XYZ file of C-alpha atoms in Angstrom:
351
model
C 75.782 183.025 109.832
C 78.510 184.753 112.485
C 78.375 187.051 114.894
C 81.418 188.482 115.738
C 83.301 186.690 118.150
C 84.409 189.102 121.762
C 87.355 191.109 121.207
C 90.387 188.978 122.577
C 92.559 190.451 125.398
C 95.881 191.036 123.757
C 99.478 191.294 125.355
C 102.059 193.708 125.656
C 104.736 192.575 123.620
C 108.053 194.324 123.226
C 110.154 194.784 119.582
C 111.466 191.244 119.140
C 115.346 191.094 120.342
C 118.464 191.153 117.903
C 117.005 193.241 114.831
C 118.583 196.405 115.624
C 116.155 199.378 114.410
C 118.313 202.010 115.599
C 121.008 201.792 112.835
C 118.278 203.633 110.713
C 118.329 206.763 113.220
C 119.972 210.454 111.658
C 119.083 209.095 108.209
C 116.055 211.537 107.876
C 114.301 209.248 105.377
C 110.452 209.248 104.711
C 109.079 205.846 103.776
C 105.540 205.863 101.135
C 103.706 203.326 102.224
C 100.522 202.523 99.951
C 98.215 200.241 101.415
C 93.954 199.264 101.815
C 91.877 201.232 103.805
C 90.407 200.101 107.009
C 94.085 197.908 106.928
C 96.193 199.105 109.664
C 96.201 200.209 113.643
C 97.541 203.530 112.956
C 99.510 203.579 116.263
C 102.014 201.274 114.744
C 103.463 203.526 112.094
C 103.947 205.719 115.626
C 105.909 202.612 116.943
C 107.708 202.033 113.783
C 109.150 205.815 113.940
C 109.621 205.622 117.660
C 112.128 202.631 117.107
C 113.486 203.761 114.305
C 113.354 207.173 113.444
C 112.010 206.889 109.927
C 108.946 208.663 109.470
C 106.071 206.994 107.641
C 103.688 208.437 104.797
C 100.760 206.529 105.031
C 98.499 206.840 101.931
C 95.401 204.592 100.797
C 93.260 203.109 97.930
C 90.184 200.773 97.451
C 90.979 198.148 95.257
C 94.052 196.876 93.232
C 93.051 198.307 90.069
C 93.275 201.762 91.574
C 96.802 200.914 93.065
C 97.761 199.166 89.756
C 96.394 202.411 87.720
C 98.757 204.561 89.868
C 101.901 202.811 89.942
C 101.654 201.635 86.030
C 100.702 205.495 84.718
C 103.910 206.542 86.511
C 102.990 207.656 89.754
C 105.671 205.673 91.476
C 107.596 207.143 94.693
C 105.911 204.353 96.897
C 108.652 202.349 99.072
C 105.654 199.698 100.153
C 102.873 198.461 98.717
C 100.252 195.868 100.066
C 98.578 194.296 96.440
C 96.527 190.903 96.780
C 97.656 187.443 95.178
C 96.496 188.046 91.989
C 97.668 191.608 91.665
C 100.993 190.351 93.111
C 101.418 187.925 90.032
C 100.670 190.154 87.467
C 103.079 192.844 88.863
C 106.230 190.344 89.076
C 105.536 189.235 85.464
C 105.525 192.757 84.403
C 108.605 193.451 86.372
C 106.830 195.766 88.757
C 108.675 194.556 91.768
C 112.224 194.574 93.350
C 113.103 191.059 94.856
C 113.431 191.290 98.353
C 116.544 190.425 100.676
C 115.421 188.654 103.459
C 118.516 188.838 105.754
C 116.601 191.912 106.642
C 113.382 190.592 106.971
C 114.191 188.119 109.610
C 110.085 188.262 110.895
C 109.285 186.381 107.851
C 110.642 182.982 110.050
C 107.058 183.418 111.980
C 104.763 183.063 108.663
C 102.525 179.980 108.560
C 104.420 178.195 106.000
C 101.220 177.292 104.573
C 101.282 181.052 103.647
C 105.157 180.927 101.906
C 105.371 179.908 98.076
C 102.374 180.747 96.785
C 101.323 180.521 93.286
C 101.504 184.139 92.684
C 105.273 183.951 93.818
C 106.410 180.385 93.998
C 109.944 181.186 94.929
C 108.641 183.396 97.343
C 111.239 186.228 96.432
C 108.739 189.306 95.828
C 106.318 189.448 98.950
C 105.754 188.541 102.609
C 101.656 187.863 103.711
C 100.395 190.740 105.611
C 96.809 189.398 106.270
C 94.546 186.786 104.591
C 90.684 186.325 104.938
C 87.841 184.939 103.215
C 85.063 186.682 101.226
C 81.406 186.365 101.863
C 77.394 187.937 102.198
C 77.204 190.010 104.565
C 73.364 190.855 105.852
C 70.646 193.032 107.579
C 68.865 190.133 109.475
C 66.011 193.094 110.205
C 65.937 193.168 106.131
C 65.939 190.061 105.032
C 63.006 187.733 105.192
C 62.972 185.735 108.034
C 64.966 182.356 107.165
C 65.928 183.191 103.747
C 68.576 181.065 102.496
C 71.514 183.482 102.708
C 74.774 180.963 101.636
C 74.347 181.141 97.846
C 75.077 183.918 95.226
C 71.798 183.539 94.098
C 70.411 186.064 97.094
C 71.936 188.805 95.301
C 69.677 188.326 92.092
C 66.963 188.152 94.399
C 63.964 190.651 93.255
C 62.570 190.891 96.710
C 66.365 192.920 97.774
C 66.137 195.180 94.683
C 67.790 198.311 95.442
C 68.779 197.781 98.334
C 72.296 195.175 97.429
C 75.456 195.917 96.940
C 78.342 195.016 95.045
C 82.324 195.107 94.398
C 83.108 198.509 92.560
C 85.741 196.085 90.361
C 85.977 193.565 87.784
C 87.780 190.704 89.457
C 85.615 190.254 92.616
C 82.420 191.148 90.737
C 82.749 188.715 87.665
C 84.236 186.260 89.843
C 80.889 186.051 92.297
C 79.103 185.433 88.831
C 81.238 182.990 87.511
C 80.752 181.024 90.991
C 77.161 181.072 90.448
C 76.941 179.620 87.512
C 79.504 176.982 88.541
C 82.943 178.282 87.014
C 85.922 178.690 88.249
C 87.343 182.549 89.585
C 90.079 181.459 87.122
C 88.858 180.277 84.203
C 90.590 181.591 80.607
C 87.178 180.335 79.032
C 86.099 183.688 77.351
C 82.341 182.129 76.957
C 82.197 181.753 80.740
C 83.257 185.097 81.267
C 81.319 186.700 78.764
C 78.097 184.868 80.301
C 79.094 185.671 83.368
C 78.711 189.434 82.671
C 75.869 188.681 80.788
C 74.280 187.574 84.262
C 75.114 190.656 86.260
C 73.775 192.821 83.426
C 70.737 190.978 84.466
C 71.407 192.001 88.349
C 72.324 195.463 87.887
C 68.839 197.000 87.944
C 68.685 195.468 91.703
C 71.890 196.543 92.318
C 71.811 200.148 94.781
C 75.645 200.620 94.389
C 78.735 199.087 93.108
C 80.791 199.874 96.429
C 84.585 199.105 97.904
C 85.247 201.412 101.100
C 81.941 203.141 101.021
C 80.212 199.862 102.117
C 80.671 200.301 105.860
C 78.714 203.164 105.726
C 75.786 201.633 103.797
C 75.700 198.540 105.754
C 76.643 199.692 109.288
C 73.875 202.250 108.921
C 71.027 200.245 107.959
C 71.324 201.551 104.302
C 71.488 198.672 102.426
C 70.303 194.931 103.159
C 72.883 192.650 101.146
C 76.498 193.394 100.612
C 79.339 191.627 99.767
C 83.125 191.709 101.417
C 85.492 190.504 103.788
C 85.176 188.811 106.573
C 87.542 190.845 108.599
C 85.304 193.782 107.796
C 82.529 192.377 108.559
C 83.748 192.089 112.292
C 84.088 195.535 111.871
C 81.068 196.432 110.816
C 79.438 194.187 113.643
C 80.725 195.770 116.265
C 78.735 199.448 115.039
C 75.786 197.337 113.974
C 74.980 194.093 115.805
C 72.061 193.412 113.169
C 74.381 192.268 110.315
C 75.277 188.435 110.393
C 77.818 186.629 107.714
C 76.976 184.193 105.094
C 79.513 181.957 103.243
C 77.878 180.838 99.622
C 78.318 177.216 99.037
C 78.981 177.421 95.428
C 82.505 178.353 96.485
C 84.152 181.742 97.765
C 87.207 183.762 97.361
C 90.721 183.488 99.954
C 92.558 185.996 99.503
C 96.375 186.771 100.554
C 97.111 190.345 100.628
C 100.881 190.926 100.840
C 103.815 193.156 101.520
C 105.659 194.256 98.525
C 108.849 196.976 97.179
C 107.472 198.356 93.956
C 110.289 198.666 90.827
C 112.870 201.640 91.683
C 112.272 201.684 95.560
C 115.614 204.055 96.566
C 115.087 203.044 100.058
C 114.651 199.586 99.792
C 116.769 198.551 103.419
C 114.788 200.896 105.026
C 111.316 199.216 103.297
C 112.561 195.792 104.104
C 112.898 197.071 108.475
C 109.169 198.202 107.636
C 108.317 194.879 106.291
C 109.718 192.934 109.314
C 108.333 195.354 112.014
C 105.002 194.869 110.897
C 105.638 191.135 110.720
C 106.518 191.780 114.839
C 104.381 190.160 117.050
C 103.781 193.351 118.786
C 102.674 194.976 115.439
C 100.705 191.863 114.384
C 98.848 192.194 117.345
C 98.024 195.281 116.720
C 97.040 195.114 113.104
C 94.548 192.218 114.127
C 92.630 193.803 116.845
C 92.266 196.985 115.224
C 91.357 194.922 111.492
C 90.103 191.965 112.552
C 91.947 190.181 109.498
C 93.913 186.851 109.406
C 97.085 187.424 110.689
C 99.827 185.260 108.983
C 102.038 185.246 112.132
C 102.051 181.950 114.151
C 103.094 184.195 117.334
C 99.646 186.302 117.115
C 97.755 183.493 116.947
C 99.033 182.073 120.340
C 98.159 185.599 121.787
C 94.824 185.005 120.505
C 91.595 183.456 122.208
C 90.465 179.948 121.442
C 87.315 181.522 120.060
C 89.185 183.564 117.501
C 91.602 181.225 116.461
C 89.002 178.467 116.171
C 86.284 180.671 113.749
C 86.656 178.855 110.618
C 86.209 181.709 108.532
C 89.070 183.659 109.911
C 91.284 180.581 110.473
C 89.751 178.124 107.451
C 91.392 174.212 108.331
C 92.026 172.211 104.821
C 88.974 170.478 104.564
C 87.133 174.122 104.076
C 90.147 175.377 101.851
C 89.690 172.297 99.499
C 85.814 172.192 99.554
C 84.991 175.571 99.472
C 87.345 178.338 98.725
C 89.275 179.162 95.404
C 92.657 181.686 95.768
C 92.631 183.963 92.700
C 95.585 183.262 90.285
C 97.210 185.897 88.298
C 95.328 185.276 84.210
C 97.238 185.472 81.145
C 97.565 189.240 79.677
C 94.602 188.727 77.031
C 92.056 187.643 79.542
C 92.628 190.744 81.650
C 92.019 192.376 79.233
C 88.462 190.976 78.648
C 87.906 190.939 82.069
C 88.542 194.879 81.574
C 86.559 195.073 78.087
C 83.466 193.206 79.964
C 83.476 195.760 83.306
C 83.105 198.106 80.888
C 80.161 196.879 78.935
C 79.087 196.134 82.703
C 79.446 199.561 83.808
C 78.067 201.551 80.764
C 75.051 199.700 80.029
């Protein structure tokens, strides 16, 4: 398990030279920017107007699905939108996305290129990496027995935590932790394994005290609940209101997620989108971002800002030996299994 490392001291860093900001000033535009919650140091939307004069509606959800519901039933308007991998796949091969033009998006030069071409956009023409983290148990050590083995899945079927462990409020991140425990890939198109794997948390669900996204740092920050699962950048979060919870990383495998910066299908201010997208790749907004979120920051120039202790946590800054061995990114499935994935939440959900 972690405790959270001490918050590192960051720099002042100015707006990087030569990306001029102020051609945008007089325009009187209004960017919609849709993003996670619990994502963002505020302040820097106040930067991004300061330097540029567009103004910045910040709005929120709690999972992809919500933020694909939204934008597919035609509630559109959004200039930015922050989906994960998976999501980020599925919306490019529905044509949910406008390509981006990265002569204005100079910023993206700083991205680990380890981060750049992903599967979910191999030519890397839709989205630029906004943060990246891993998933894991997070735990009560004043709740839990005294050394229970807390990296495995299994805990959470655990009769001894009944009603008092929570899980993902959505299909992907739920079914997936099942189909790790019994050994199958988050990917798998093998409608048996996915079927049992629902069949498995059907089992769990009388232990189960909430299905949860958001809502979880309140449960587990206040001593409400013993077991959850999420990020890791949360759980820093979290640990710095409650000093009790610890991180666990299951060694049947885990989730690493990219979430990413992307211009949704008929974005009329897409220029303007783009100077958002590169001042939040700034190392002066990255910065930001990281100490307020305690996420992964793509940006090579945070990470020299950052302290050895930070940089070094393997769970916020995985090497390849821990990618290989024990993480799995979530690709985007074909239409038909998303659809079962969909069909077995809800059998999950009303039973």
């Amino acid at each position: 398990c972690l405790a959270a490392p001490c918050a590192p001291a960051f720099a002042e860093v100015d707006v990087e030279p030569g990306y001029d900001y102020t051609r945008f000033a007089g325009d009187n535009i209004t960017l919609n920017v849709y993003n996670w919650g619990e994502y963002i140091d505020m302040s820097v939307l106040d930067d991004f107007t300061a330097q540029t004069g567009i103004k910045v509606n910040y709005q929120t959800y709690d999972s992809n699905e919500a933020m694909y519901g939204k934008l597919a039933g035609g509630s559109g308007g959004y200039d930015v939108i922050i989906p994960s991998d998976y999501m980020i796949g599925q919306m490019i091969e529905e044509d949910m996305l406008e390509p981006l033009n990265f002569d204005n998006i100079p910023n993206f030069s700083d991205v680990d290129p380890s981060l750049k071409n992903p599967e979910y956009d191999p030519e890397n023409l839709y989205s630029v990496p906004y943060m990246f983290g891993t998933l894991g148990i997070i735990y009560n050590t004043t709740m839990v027995e005294p050394g229970e083995d807390m990296e495995t899945w299994d805990v959470l079927w655990n009769e001894k935590y009944a009603g008092d462990i929570l899980m993902f409020d959505n299909p992907r991140d739920t079914i997936g932790i099942a189909l790790k425990k019994l050994g199958y890939s988050y990917n798998t198109t093998d409608a048996a394994q996915i079927t049992a794997a629902v069949d498995l948390l059907m089992e769990q669900k009388p232990l189960v005290q909430a299905y949860v996204m958001d809502d979880i740092f309140e449960k587990l920050e206040g001593g409400n609940a013993a077991i959850g699962v999420y990020y890791y950048g949360d759980f820093l979060t979290m640990y710095e209101s409650n000093e009790d919870l610890a991180f666990a990383l299951p060694r049947e495998g885990t989730n690493r997620y990219v979430d990413a910066m992307c211009i949704p299908k008929g974005c009329e201010n897409q220029e303007n989108a783009e100077a958002f997208i590169n001042f939040m790749c700034s190392t002066q907004a990255g910065l930001k971002n990281c100490e307020e979120t305690w996420y992964s920051t793509p940006l090579l120039s945070v990470r020299k800002e950052l302290d050895a202790e930070v940089v070094d946590d393997p769970f916020a800054y995985p090497d390849q030996d821990f990618m290989d061995n024990q993480c799995e990114t979530f690709a985007c499935l074909p239409a038909q299994i998303r659809t079962l994935y969909n069909d077995q939440w809800v059998r999950l959900m009303n039973n």
